DNA sequence: CCGTATCCTAATGGATACTG
DNA sequence: CAGTATCCATTAGGATACGG
């Protein structure tokens, strides 16, 4: 092999950080809001279990994609927002979005409809 | 919410197509070779189970990312190569690679060393 | 409000033997 | 050589109840 081996490791790492059933929608909302409170995020993501949402947020925090901000007192108030590292992913995620819309329009439409129907039935 | 909902669906679809433990390395080799025979791919990916590699390739074929080419006769000869749709992912995957190298250098290095060590011990 | 603790199910990845 | 068939281990995702 004349090309450099192990060039795929970075790809592995980044895809790993993005893998998780609810990460795309979490990222989407974080890119459209400066910050979001936990319960608000839980409310706008339909049907995700609280534990799972927390798992995802913890992973993303550990990976340095997002920042968790806790205001002490009662009731507690926790906000999540993108880190610089997370923001740097913006253009790439847009490219992936565009690629899917161009090359997998059928699947994207199907998913859109499924989500839309689910939202209405609540 | 003033922004358009469900804009994350395309991202969901594309990440879904890229999710799988061995897809990054498969894609990497397909981007560096016009076509690869099944056994060759199985040989250069260390320790993956044949069934799992086949599962991944089937998924990628069903998703339209790769094309399977079978030459009849005995012994059989099956080659895999990127489709146009798959090739269109190239620049995006490079961006993800670059992002990881810039923002997650530690993790990338760790993985590189782990793979390198595993390769030597065979 | 935010998070934990349990317990459960489904999906993914894998080892091994076998077949045309 | 390429692919199937079993069977198994691990992980991800989820429902529900409880706690500071």
PDB file of C-alpha atoms (C1' of nucleotides) in Angstrom:
ATOM      1  CA  UNK A   1       0.000   0.000   0.000  1.00  0.00           C
ATOM      2  CA  UNK A   2       1.501   3.290  -0.996  1.00  0.00           C
ATOM      3  CA  UNK A   3      -0.919   5.565   0.835  1.00  0.00           C
ATOM      4  CA  UNK A   4      -0.630   6.292   4.500  1.00  0.00           C
ATOM      5  CA  UNK A   5      -2.452   3.827   6.703  1.00  0.00           C
ATOM      6  CA  UNK A   6      -4.638   4.813   9.636  1.00  0.00           C
ATOM      7  CA  UNK A   7      -5.815   8.007   7.962  1.00  0.00           C
ATOM      8  CA  UNK A   8      -9.291   6.861   8.827  1.00  0.00           C
ATOM      9  CA  UNK A   9      -8.781   7.305  12.562  1.00  0.00           C
ATOM     10  CA  UNK A  10      -9.926  10.903  12.588  1.00  0.00           C
ATOM     11  CA  UNK A  11     -13.033   9.943  10.693  1.00  0.00           C
ATOM     12  CA  UNK A  12     -13.625   7.192  13.202  1.00  0.00           C
ATOM     13  CA  UNK A  13     -13.310   9.608  16.092  1.00  0.00           C
ATOM     14  CA  UNK A  14     -15.613  12.253  14.654  1.00  0.00           C
ATOM     15  CA  UNK A  15     -18.301   9.805  13.574  1.00  0.00           C
ATOM     16  CA  UNK A  16     -18.105   8.201  16.970  1.00  0.00           C
ATOM     17  CA  UNK A  17     -18.787  11.553  18.602  1.00  0.00           C
ATOM     18  CA  UNK A  18     -21.799  12.057  16.344  1.00  0.00           C
ATOM     19  CA  UNK A  19     -23.254   8.598  16.767  1.00  0.00           C
ATOM     20  CA  UNK A  20     -26.334   8.354  18.930  1.00  0.00           C
ATOM     21  CA  UNK A  21     -29.978   8.257  18.035  1.00  0.00           C
ATOM     22  CA  UNK A  22     -30.811  11.767  19.229  1.00  0.00           C
ATOM     23  CA  UNK A  23     -27.594  13.663  18.579  1.00  0.00           C
ATOM     24  CA  UNK A  24     -28.616  15.116  15.216  1.00  0.00           C
ATOM     25  CA  UNK A  25     -31.741  16.713  16.629  1.00  0.00           C
ATOM     26  CA  UNK A  26     -29.935  17.870  19.754  1.00  0.00           C
ATOM     27  CA  UNK A  27     -27.261  19.513  17.630  1.00  0.00           C
ATOM     28  CA  UNK A  28     -29.881  21.030  15.386  1.00  0.00           C
ATOM     29  CA  UNK A  29     -31.584  22.784  18.259  1.00  0.00           C
ATOM     30  CA  UNK A  30     -28.310  23.887  19.791  1.00  0.00           C
ATOM     31  CA  UNK A  31     -27.285  25.431  16.490  1.00  0.00           C
ATOM     32  CA  UNK A  32     -30.530  27.410  16.432  1.00  0.00           C
ATOM     33  CA  UNK A  33     -30.559  28.540  20.048  1.00  0.00           C
ATOM     34  CA  UNK A  34     -27.777  30.157  22.027  1.00  0.00           C
ATOM     35  CA  UNK A  35     -28.622  27.888  24.920  1.00  0.00           C
ATOM     36  CA  UNK A  36     -31.376  25.513  25.944  1.00  0.00           C
ATOM     37  CA  UNK A  37     -32.577  24.378  29.326  1.00  0.00           C
ATOM     38  CA  UNK A  38     -32.726  20.657  29.908  1.00  0.00           C
ATOM     39  CA  UNK A  39     -36.469  20.405  30.258  1.00  0.00           C
ATOM     40  CA  UNK A  40     -37.058  22.547  27.199  1.00  0.00           C
ATOM     41  CA  UNK A  41     -34.849  20.220  25.174  1.00  0.00           C
ATOM     42  CA  UNK A  42     -36.659  17.251  26.623  1.00  0.00           C
ATOM     43  CA  UNK A  43     -39.988  18.782  25.665  1.00  0.00           C
ATOM     44  CA  UNK A  44     -39.141  19.568  22.049  1.00  0.00           C
ATOM     45  CA  UNK A  45     -37.589  16.176  21.352  1.00  0.00           C
ATOM     46  CA  UNK A  46     -40.561  13.890  21.101  1.00  0.00           C
ATOM     47  CA  UNK A  47     -40.611  10.706  23.143  1.00  0.00           C
ATOM     48  CA  UNK A  48     -36.994  10.448  24.158  1.00  0.00           C
ATOM     49  CA  UNK A  49     -36.491   8.933  27.606  1.00  0.00           C
ATOM     50  CA  UNK A  50     -35.016  11.347  30.106  1.00  0.00           C
ATOM     51  CA  UNK A  51     -32.185   8.957  30.911  1.00  0.00           C
ATOM     52  CA  UNK A  52     -31.270   8.605  27.262  1.00  0.00           C
ATOM     53  CA  UNK A  53     -31.275  12.339  26.669  1.00  0.00           C
ATOM     54  CA  UNK A  54     -29.027  12.740  29.681  1.00  0.00           C
ATOM     55  CA  UNK A  55     -26.711   9.988  28.396  1.00  0.00           C
ATOM     56  CA  UNK A  56     -26.399  11.760  25.069  1.00  0.00           C
ATOM     57  CA  UNK A  57     -25.763  15.141  26.673  1.00  0.00           C
ATOM     58  CA  UNK A  58     -23.119  13.680  28.978  1.00  0.00           C
ATOM     59  CA  UNK A  59     -21.322  12.060  26.063  1.00  0.00           C
ATOM     60  CA  UNK A  60     -21.345  15.268  24.083  1.00  0.00           C
ATOM     61  CA  UNK A  61     -20.105  17.168  27.111  1.00  0.00           C
ATOM     62  CA  UNK A  62     -17.311  14.656  27.686  1.00  0.00           C
ATOM     63  CA  UNK A  63     -16.400  14.881  24.016  1.00  0.00           C
ATOM     64  CA  UNK A  64     -16.202  18.654  24.408  1.00  0.00           C
ATOM     65  CA  UNK A  65     -18.930  19.417  21.903  1.00  0.00           C
ATOM     66  CA  UNK A  66     -21.216  21.159  24.343  1.00  0.00           C
ATOM     67  CA  UNK A  67     -20.978  23.026  27.617  1.00  0.00           C
ATOM     68  CA  UNK A  68     -23.223  22.437  30.583  1.00  0.00           C
ATOM     69  CA  UNK A  69     -24.040  25.428  32.722  1.00  0.00           C
ATOM     70  CA  UNK A  70     -25.596  24.978  36.133  1.00  0.00           C
ATOM     71  CA  UNK A  71     -27.071  27.769  38.181  1.00  0.00           C
ATOM     72  CA  UNK A  72     -27.227  26.767  41.826  1.00  0.00           C
ATOM     73  CA  UNK A  73     -30.372  27.351  43.873  1.00  0.00           C
ATOM     74  CA  UNK A  74     -33.799  25.852  43.861  1.00  0.00           C
ATOM     75  CA  UNK A  75     -35.307  24.866  41.554  1.00  0.00           C
ATOM     76  CA  UNK A  76     -32.092  24.033  39.700  1.00  0.00           C
ATOM     77  CA  UNK A  77     -31.527  25.527  36.260  1.00  0.00           C
ATOM     78  CA  UNK A  78     -29.236  23.828  33.775  1.00  0.00           C
ATOM     79  CA  UNK A  79     -28.475  25.155  30.324  1.00  0.00           C
ATOM     80  CA  UNK A  80     -26.604  23.527  27.482  1.00  0.00           C
ATOM     81  CA  UNK A  81     -24.842  25.346  24.660  1.00  0.00           C
ATOM     82  CA  UNK A  82     -22.312  24.591  21.943  1.00  0.00           C
ATOM     83  CA  UNK A  83     -18.596  24.906  22.594  1.00  0.00           C
ATOM     84  CA  UNK A  84     -16.269  26.405  19.990  1.00  0.00           C
ATOM     85  CA  UNK A  85     -15.300  22.886  19.054  1.00  0.00           C
ATOM     86  CA  UNK A  86     -18.955  22.067  18.568  1.00  0.00           C
ATOM     87  CA  UNK A  87     -19.593  25.215  16.559  1.00  0.00           C
ATOM     88  CA  UNK A  88     -16.743  24.276  14.249  1.00  0.00           C
ATOM     89  CA  UNK A  89     -18.802  21.293  13.182  1.00  0.00           C
ATOM     90  CA  UNK A  90     -21.549  23.544  11.812  1.00  0.00           C
ATOM     91  CA  UNK A  91     -20.467  23.743   8.168  1.00  0.00           C
ATOM     92  CA  UNK A  92     -19.728  20.023   8.043  1.00  0.00           C
ATOM     93  CA  UNK A  93     -23.122  19.100   9.411  1.00  0.00           C
ATOM     94  CA  UNK A  94     -24.710  21.407   6.846  1.00  0.00           C
ATOM     95  CA  UNK A  95     -22.808  19.581   4.127  1.00  0.00           C
ATOM     96  CA  UNK A  96     -24.076  16.253   5.372  1.00  0.00           C
ATOM     97  CA  UNK A  97     -27.588  17.649   5.439  1.00  0.00           C
ATOM     98  CA  UNK A  98     -27.208  18.921   1.877  1.00  0.00           C
ATOM     99  CA  UNK A  99     -25.715  15.649   0.690  1.00  0.00           C
ATOM    100  CA  UNK A 100     -28.668  13.718   2.086  1.00  0.00           C
ATOM    101  CA  UNK A 101     -31.180  16.087   0.530  1.00  0.00           C
ATOM    102  CA  UNK A 102     -29.477  15.682  -2.811  1.00  0.00           C
ATOM    103  CA  UNK A 103     -28.625  11.992  -2.794  1.00  0.00           C
ATOM    104  CA  UNK A 104     -31.161  10.449  -0.447  1.00  0.00           C
ATOM    105  CA  UNK A 105     -34.202  12.650  -0.906  1.00  0.00           C
ATOM    106  CA  UNK A 106     -36.612   9.761  -0.570  1.00  0.00           C
ATOM    107  CA  UNK A 107     -35.310   8.657   2.828  1.00  0.00           C
ATOM    108  CA  UNK A 108     -35.188  12.218   4.097  1.00  0.00           C
ATOM    109  CA  UNK A 109     -38.776  12.886   3.049  1.00  0.00           C
ATOM    110  CA  UNK A 110     -39.960   9.663   4.650  1.00  0.00           C
ATOM    111  CA  UNK A 111     -38.334  10.613   7.929  1.00  0.00           C
ATOM    112  CA  UNK A 112     -39.714  14.134   7.774  1.00  0.00           C
ATOM    113  CA  UNK A 113     -43.230  12.823   7.322  1.00  0.00           C
ATOM    114  CA  UNK A 114     -42.873  10.259  10.082  1.00  0.00           C
ATOM    115  CA  UNK A 115     -41.689  12.928  12.510  1.00  0.00           C
ATOM    116  CA  UNK A 116     -44.361  15.338  11.454  1.00  0.00           C
ATOM    117  CA  UNK A 117     -47.112  12.762  11.930  1.00  0.00           C
ATOM    118  CA  UNK A 118     -45.767  11.785  15.307  1.00  0.00           C
ATOM    119  CA  UNK A 119     -45.696  15.409  16.398  1.00  0.00           C
ATOM    120  CA  UNK A 120     -49.321  15.943  15.425  1.00  0.00           C
ATOM    121  CA  UNK A 121     -50.575  12.882  17.261  1.00  0.00           C
ATOM    122  CA  UNK A 122     -49.456  14.230  20.611  1.00  0.00           C
TER     123      UNK A 122
ATOM    124  CA  UNK B   1     -39.954  28.266  17.137  1.00  0.00           C
ATOM    125  CA  UNK B   2     -39.291  30.532  14.185  1.00  0.00           C
ATOM    126  CA  UNK B   3     -36.900  28.257  12.298  1.00  0.00           C
ATOM    127  CA  UNK B   4     -38.050  25.412  10.173  1.00  0.00           C
ATOM    128  CA  UNK B   5     -38.543  22.197  12.067  1.00  0.00           C
ATOM    129  CA  UNK B   6     -37.246  18.812  10.916  1.00  0.00           C
ATOM    130  CA  UNK B   7     -34.192  20.291   9.224  1.00  0.00           C
ATOM    131  CA  UNK B   8     -32.232  17.668  11.066  1.00  0.00           C
ATOM    132  CA  UNK B   9     -33.723  14.788   9.076  1.00  0.00           C
ATOM    133  CA  UNK B  10     -31.095  14.882   6.362  1.00  0.00           C
ATOM    134  CA  UNK B  11     -28.383  14.831   8.994  1.00  0.00           C
ATOM    135  CA  UNK B  12     -30.082  11.888  10.602  1.00  0.00           C
ATOM    136  CA  UNK B  13     -30.179   9.999   7.323  1.00  0.00           C
ATOM    137  CA  UNK B  14     -26.566  10.642   6.388  1.00  0.00           C
ATOM    138  CA  UNK B  15     -25.179   9.826   9.823  1.00  0.00           C
ATOM    139  CA  UNK B  16     -27.269   6.701   9.865  1.00  0.00           C
ATOM    140  CA  UNK B  17     -25.673   5.603   6.596  1.00  0.00           C
ATOM    141  CA  UNK B  18     -22.227   6.208   8.058  1.00  0.00           C
ATOM    142  CA  UNK B  19     -22.847   4.482  11.364  1.00  0.00           C
ATOM    143  CA  UNK B  20     -21.202   1.124  11.796  1.00  0.00           C
ATOM    144  CA  UNK B  21     -17.985   0.161  13.490  1.00  0.00           C
ATOM    145  CA  UNK B  22     -16.038  -0.586  10.303  1.00  0.00           C
ATOM    146  CA  UNK B  23     -17.523   1.842   7.808  1.00  0.00           C
ATOM    147  CA  UNK B  24     -14.864   4.524   8.191  1.00  0.00           C
ATOM    148  CA  UNK B  25     -12.058   2.141   7.363  1.00  0.00           C
ATOM    149  CA  UNK B  26     -14.038   0.524   4.546  1.00  0.00           C
ATOM    150  CA  UNK B  27     -14.693   3.925   3.022  1.00  0.00           C
ATOM    151  CA  UNK B  28     -11.099   4.898   3.473  1.00  0.00           C
ATOM    152  CA  UNK B  29      -9.853   1.957   1.471  1.00  0.00           C
ATOM    153  CA  UNK B  30     -12.517   2.385  -1.190  1.00  0.00           C
ATOM    154  CA  UNK B  31     -11.472   6.001  -1.619  1.00  0.00           C
ATOM    155  CA  UNK B  32      -7.891   4.909  -2.164  1.00  0.00           C
ATOM    156  CA  UNK B  33      -8.561   2.003  -4.498  1.00  0.00           C
ATOM    157  CA  UNK B  34     -10.699   1.905  -7.600  1.00  0.00           C
ATOM    158  CA  UNK B  35     -12.107  -1.415  -6.463  1.00  0.00           C
ATOM    159  CA  UNK B  36     -11.345  -4.034  -3.845  1.00  0.00           C
ATOM    160  CA  UNK B  37     -12.082  -7.725  -3.727  1.00  0.00           C
ATOM    161  CA  UNK B  38     -13.925  -8.994  -0.694  1.00  0.00           C
ATOM    162  CA  UNK B  39     -11.097 -11.104   0.661  1.00  0.00           C
ATOM    163  CA  UNK B  40      -8.568  -8.342   0.184  1.00  0.00           C
ATOM    164  CA  UNK B  41     -10.778  -5.993   2.204  1.00  0.00           C
ATOM    165  CA  UNK B  42     -11.215  -8.664   4.839  1.00  0.00           C
ATOM    166  CA  UNK B  43      -7.462  -9.125   5.010  1.00  0.00           C
ATOM    167  CA  UNK B  44      -6.554  -5.477   5.418  1.00  0.00           C
ATOM    168  CA  UNK B  45      -9.157  -4.780   8.076  1.00  0.00           C
ATOM    169  CA  UNK B  46      -7.748  -6.393  11.140  1.00  0.00           C
ATOM    170  CA  UNK B  47      -9.889  -8.817  13.092  1.00  0.00           C
ATOM    171  CA  UNK B  48     -13.300  -8.024  11.709  1.00  0.00           C
ATOM    172  CA  UNK B  49     -15.605 -11.042  11.518  1.00  0.00           C
ATOM    173  CA  UNK B  50     -16.518 -12.033   7.985  1.00  0.00           C
ATOM    174  CA  UNK B  51     -20.219 -11.832   8.765  1.00  0.00           C
ATOM    175  CA  UNK B  52     -19.884  -8.334  10.145  1.00  0.00           C
ATOM    176  CA  UNK B  53     -17.913  -7.105   7.160  1.00  0.00           C
ATOM    177  CA  UNK B  54     -20.575  -8.552   4.897  1.00  0.00           C
ATOM    178  CA  UNK B  55     -23.322  -6.887   6.949  1.00  0.00           C
ATOM    179  CA  UNK B  56     -21.603  -3.532   6.580  1.00  0.00           C
ATOM    180  CA  UNK B  57     -21.065  -3.956   2.844  1.00  0.00           C
ATOM    181  CA  UNK B  58     -24.688  -4.990   2.329  1.00  0.00           C
ATOM    182  CA  UNK B  59     -25.919  -1.932   4.194  1.00  0.00           C
ATOM    183  CA  UNK B  60     -23.695   0.367   2.190  1.00  0.00           C
ATOM    184  CA  UNK B  61     -24.836  -1.293  -1.006  1.00  0.00           C
ATOM    185  CA  UNK B  62     -28.494  -0.945  -0.036  1.00  0.00           C
ATOM    186  CA  UNK B  63     -27.871   2.689   0.847  1.00  0.00           C
ATOM    187  CA  UNK B  64     -26.391   3.181  -2.594  1.00  0.00           C
ATOM    188  CA  UNK B  65     -22.953   4.178  -1.362  1.00  0.00           C
ATOM    189  CA  UNK B  66     -21.105   1.312  -2.998  1.00  0.00           C
ATOM    190  CA  UNK B  67     -21.525  -1.026  -5.936  1.00  0.00           C
ATOM    191  CA  UNK B  68     -20.991  -4.759  -5.776  1.00  0.00           C
ATOM    192  CA  UNK B  69     -19.634  -6.424  -8.861  1.00  0.00           C
ATOM    193  CA  UNK B  70     -19.720 -10.173  -9.228  1.00  0.00           C
ATOM    194  CA  UNK B  71     -17.887 -12.122 -11.876  1.00  0.00           C
ATOM    195  CA  UNK B  72     -19.447 -15.518 -12.375  1.00  0.00           C
ATOM    196  CA  UNK B  73     -17.306 -18.636 -12.532  1.00  0.00           C
ATOM    197  CA  UNK B  74     -15.252 -20.538 -10.040  1.00  0.00           C
ATOM    198  CA  UNK B  75     -13.725 -19.453  -7.786  1.00  0.00           C
ATOM    199  CA  UNK B  76     -16.096 -16.487  -7.510  1.00  0.00           C
ATOM    200  CA  UNK B  77     -14.704 -12.968  -7.679  1.00  0.00           C
ATOM    201  CA  UNK B  78     -16.541 -10.083  -6.083  1.00  0.00           C
ATOM    202  CA  UNK B  79     -15.366  -6.497  -6.191  1.00  0.00           C
ATOM    203  CA  UNK B  80     -16.670  -3.477  -4.360  1.00  0.00           C
ATOM    204  CA  UNK B  81     -16.290   0.130  -5.470  1.00  0.00           C
ATOM    205  CA  UNK B  82     -17.761   3.527  -4.673  1.00  0.00           C
ATOM    206  CA  UNK B  83     -20.861   4.770  -6.470  1.00  0.00           C
ATOM    207  CA  UNK B  84     -21.142   8.400  -7.575  1.00  0.00           C
ATOM    208  CA  UNK B  85     -23.274   8.992  -4.509  1.00  0.00           C
ATOM    209  CA  UNK B  86     -20.539   7.527  -2.373  1.00  0.00           C
ATOM    210  CA  UNK B  87     -17.833   9.532  -4.097  1.00  0.00           C
ATOM    211  CA  UNK B  88     -19.806  12.706  -3.402  1.00  0.00           C
ATOM    212  CA  UNK B  89     -19.175  12.086   0.275  1.00  0.00           C
ATOM    213  CA  UNK B  90     -15.431  12.390  -0.194  1.00  0.00           C
ATOM    214  CA  UNK B  91     -14.955  16.075   0.622  1.00  0.00           C
ATOM    215  CA  UNK B  92     -17.275  15.838   3.615  1.00  0.00           C
ATOM    216  CA  UNK B  93     -15.426  12.880   5.067  1.00  0.00           C
ATOM    217  CA  UNK B  94     -12.166  14.758   4.589  1.00  0.00           C
ATOM    218  CA  UNK B  95     -13.642  17.669   6.525  1.00  0.00           C
ATOM    219  CA  UNK B  96     -14.618  15.363   9.366  1.00  0.00           C
ATOM    220  CA  UNK B  97     -11.124  13.906   9.342  1.00  0.00           C
ATOM    221  CA  UNK B  98      -9.617  17.392   9.454  1.00  0.00           C
ATOM    222  CA  UNK B  99     -11.975  18.507  12.202  1.00  0.00           C
ATOM    223  CA  UNK B 100     -10.968  15.537  14.351  1.00  0.00           C
ATOM    224  CA  UNK B 101      -7.277  16.122  13.764  1.00  0.00           C
ATOM    225  CA  UNK B 102      -7.689  19.729  14.801  1.00  0.00           C
ATOM    226  CA  UNK B 103     -10.138  19.414  17.674  1.00  0.00           C
ATOM    227  CA  UNK B 104      -9.625  15.900  18.986  1.00  0.00           C
ATOM    228  CA  UNK B 105      -5.955  15.276  18.307  1.00  0.00           C
ATOM    229  CA  UNK B 106      -5.510  13.285  21.488  1.00  0.00           C
ATOM    230  CA  UNK B 107      -8.249  10.774  20.694  1.00  0.00           C
ATOM    231  CA  UNK B 108      -7.089  10.412  17.109  1.00  0.00           C
ATOM    232  CA  UNK B 109      -3.510   9.731  18.185  1.00  0.00           C
ATOM    233  CA  UNK B 110      -4.635   7.180  20.754  1.00  0.00           C
ATOM    234  CA  UNK B 111      -6.632   5.317  18.132  1.00  0.00           C
ATOM    235  CA  UNK B 112      -3.785   5.473  15.649  1.00  0.00           C
ATOM    236  CA  UNK B 113      -1.387   3.938  18.163  1.00  0.00           C
ATOM    237  CA  UNK B 114      -3.857   1.262  19.180  1.00  0.00           C
ATOM    238  CA  UNK B 115      -4.393   0.236  15.567  1.00  0.00           C
ATOM    239  CA  UNK B 116      -0.718   0.343  14.819  1.00  0.00           C
ATOM    240  CA  UNK B 117       0.106  -1.860  17.797  1.00  0.00           C
ATOM    241  CA  UNK B 118      -2.604  -4.322  16.885  1.00  0.00           C
ATOM    242  CA  UNK B 119      -1.312  -4.530  13.351  1.00  0.00           C
ATOM    243  CA  UNK B 120       2.199  -5.347  14.512  1.00  0.00           C
ATOM    244  CA  UNK B 121       1.114  -8.094  16.883  1.00  0.00           C
ATOM    245  CA  UNK B 122      -0.242 -10.225  14.058  1.00  0.00           C
TER     246      UNK B 122
ATOM    247  C1'  DC C   1     -36.333  21.164  37.758  1.00  0.00           C
ATOM    248  C1'  DC C   2     -32.734  18.059  37.057  1.00  0.00           C
ATOM    249  C1'  DG C   3     -30.953  13.949  37.805  1.00  0.00           C
ATOM    250  C1'  DT C   4     -30.552   8.651  39.616  1.00  0.00           C
ATOM    251  C1'  DA C   5     -31.696   3.854  40.088  1.00  0.00           C
ATOM    252  C1'  DT C   6     -33.731  -0.328  38.205  1.00  0.00           C
ATOM    253  C1'  DC C   7     -34.979  -3.241  35.098  1.00  0.00           C
ATOM    254  C1'  DC C   8     -35.955  -4.559  30.492  1.00  0.00           C
ATOM    255  C1'  DT C   9     -35.745  -5.035  25.176  1.00  0.00           C
ATOM    256  C1'  DA C  10     -33.616  -4.499  20.840  1.00  0.00           C
ATOM    257  C1'  DA C  11     -29.763  -3.830  18.031  1.00  0.00           C
ATOM    258  C1'  DT C  12     -24.969  -4.415  17.032  1.00  0.00           C
ATOM    259  C1'  DG C  13     -20.812  -6.840  16.869  1.00  0.00           C
ATOM    260  C1'  DG C  14     -18.446 -11.292  16.965  1.00  0.00           C
ATOM    261  C1'  DA C  15     -16.639 -16.604  16.944  1.00  0.00           C
ATOM    262  C1'  DT C  16     -16.984 -20.712  14.566  1.00  0.00           C
ATOM    263  C1'  DA C  17     -18.310 -24.150  11.441  1.00  0.00           C
ATOM    264  C1'  DC C  18     -20.191 -25.117   7.050  1.00  0.00           C
ATOM    265  C1'  DT C  19     -21.368 -24.657   1.672  1.00  0.00           C
ATOM    266  C1'  DG C  20     -21.512 -23.844  -3.595  1.00  0.00           C
TER     267       DG C  20
ATOM    268  C1'  DC D   1     -13.507 -17.179  -2.750  1.00  0.00           C
ATOM    269  C1'  DA D   2     -17.518 -15.413  -1.129  1.00  0.00           C
ATOM    270  C1'  DG D   3     -21.201 -16.184   1.489  1.00  0.00           C
ATOM    271  C1'  DT D   4     -24.606 -18.663   5.240  1.00  0.00           C
ATOM    272  C1'  DA D   5     -26.030 -20.458   9.571  1.00  0.00           C
ATOM    273  C1'  DT D   6     -25.791 -20.588  14.556  1.00  0.00           C
ATOM    274  C1'  DC D   7     -25.131 -19.049  18.682  1.00  0.00           C
ATOM    275  C1'  DC D   8     -23.251 -15.721  21.973  1.00  0.00           C
ATOM    276  C1'  DA D   9     -21.633 -11.139  24.293  1.00  0.00           C
ATOM    277  C1'  DT D  10     -21.983  -6.389  24.538  1.00  0.00           C
ATOM    278  C1'  DT D  11     -24.014  -2.089  24.056  1.00  0.00           C
ATOM    279  C1'  DA D  12     -27.659   1.226  23.077  1.00  0.00           C
ATOM    280  C1'  DG D  13     -32.062   2.678  23.904  1.00  0.00           C
ATOM    281  C1'  DG D  14     -36.226   2.919  26.816  1.00  0.00           C
ATOM    282  C1'  DA D  15     -40.160   2.789  30.780  1.00  0.00           C
ATOM    283  C1'  DT D  16     -40.946   3.870  35.271  1.00  0.00           C
ATOM    284  C1'  DA D  17     -40.390   5.235  39.882  1.00  0.00           C
ATOM    285  C1'  DC D  18     -37.811   7.869  43.167  1.00  0.00           C
ATOM    286  C1'  DG D  19     -34.816  11.821  45.273  1.00  0.00           C
ATOM    287  C1'  DG D  20     -32.337  16.483  46.328  1.00  0.00           C
TER     288       DG D  20
END
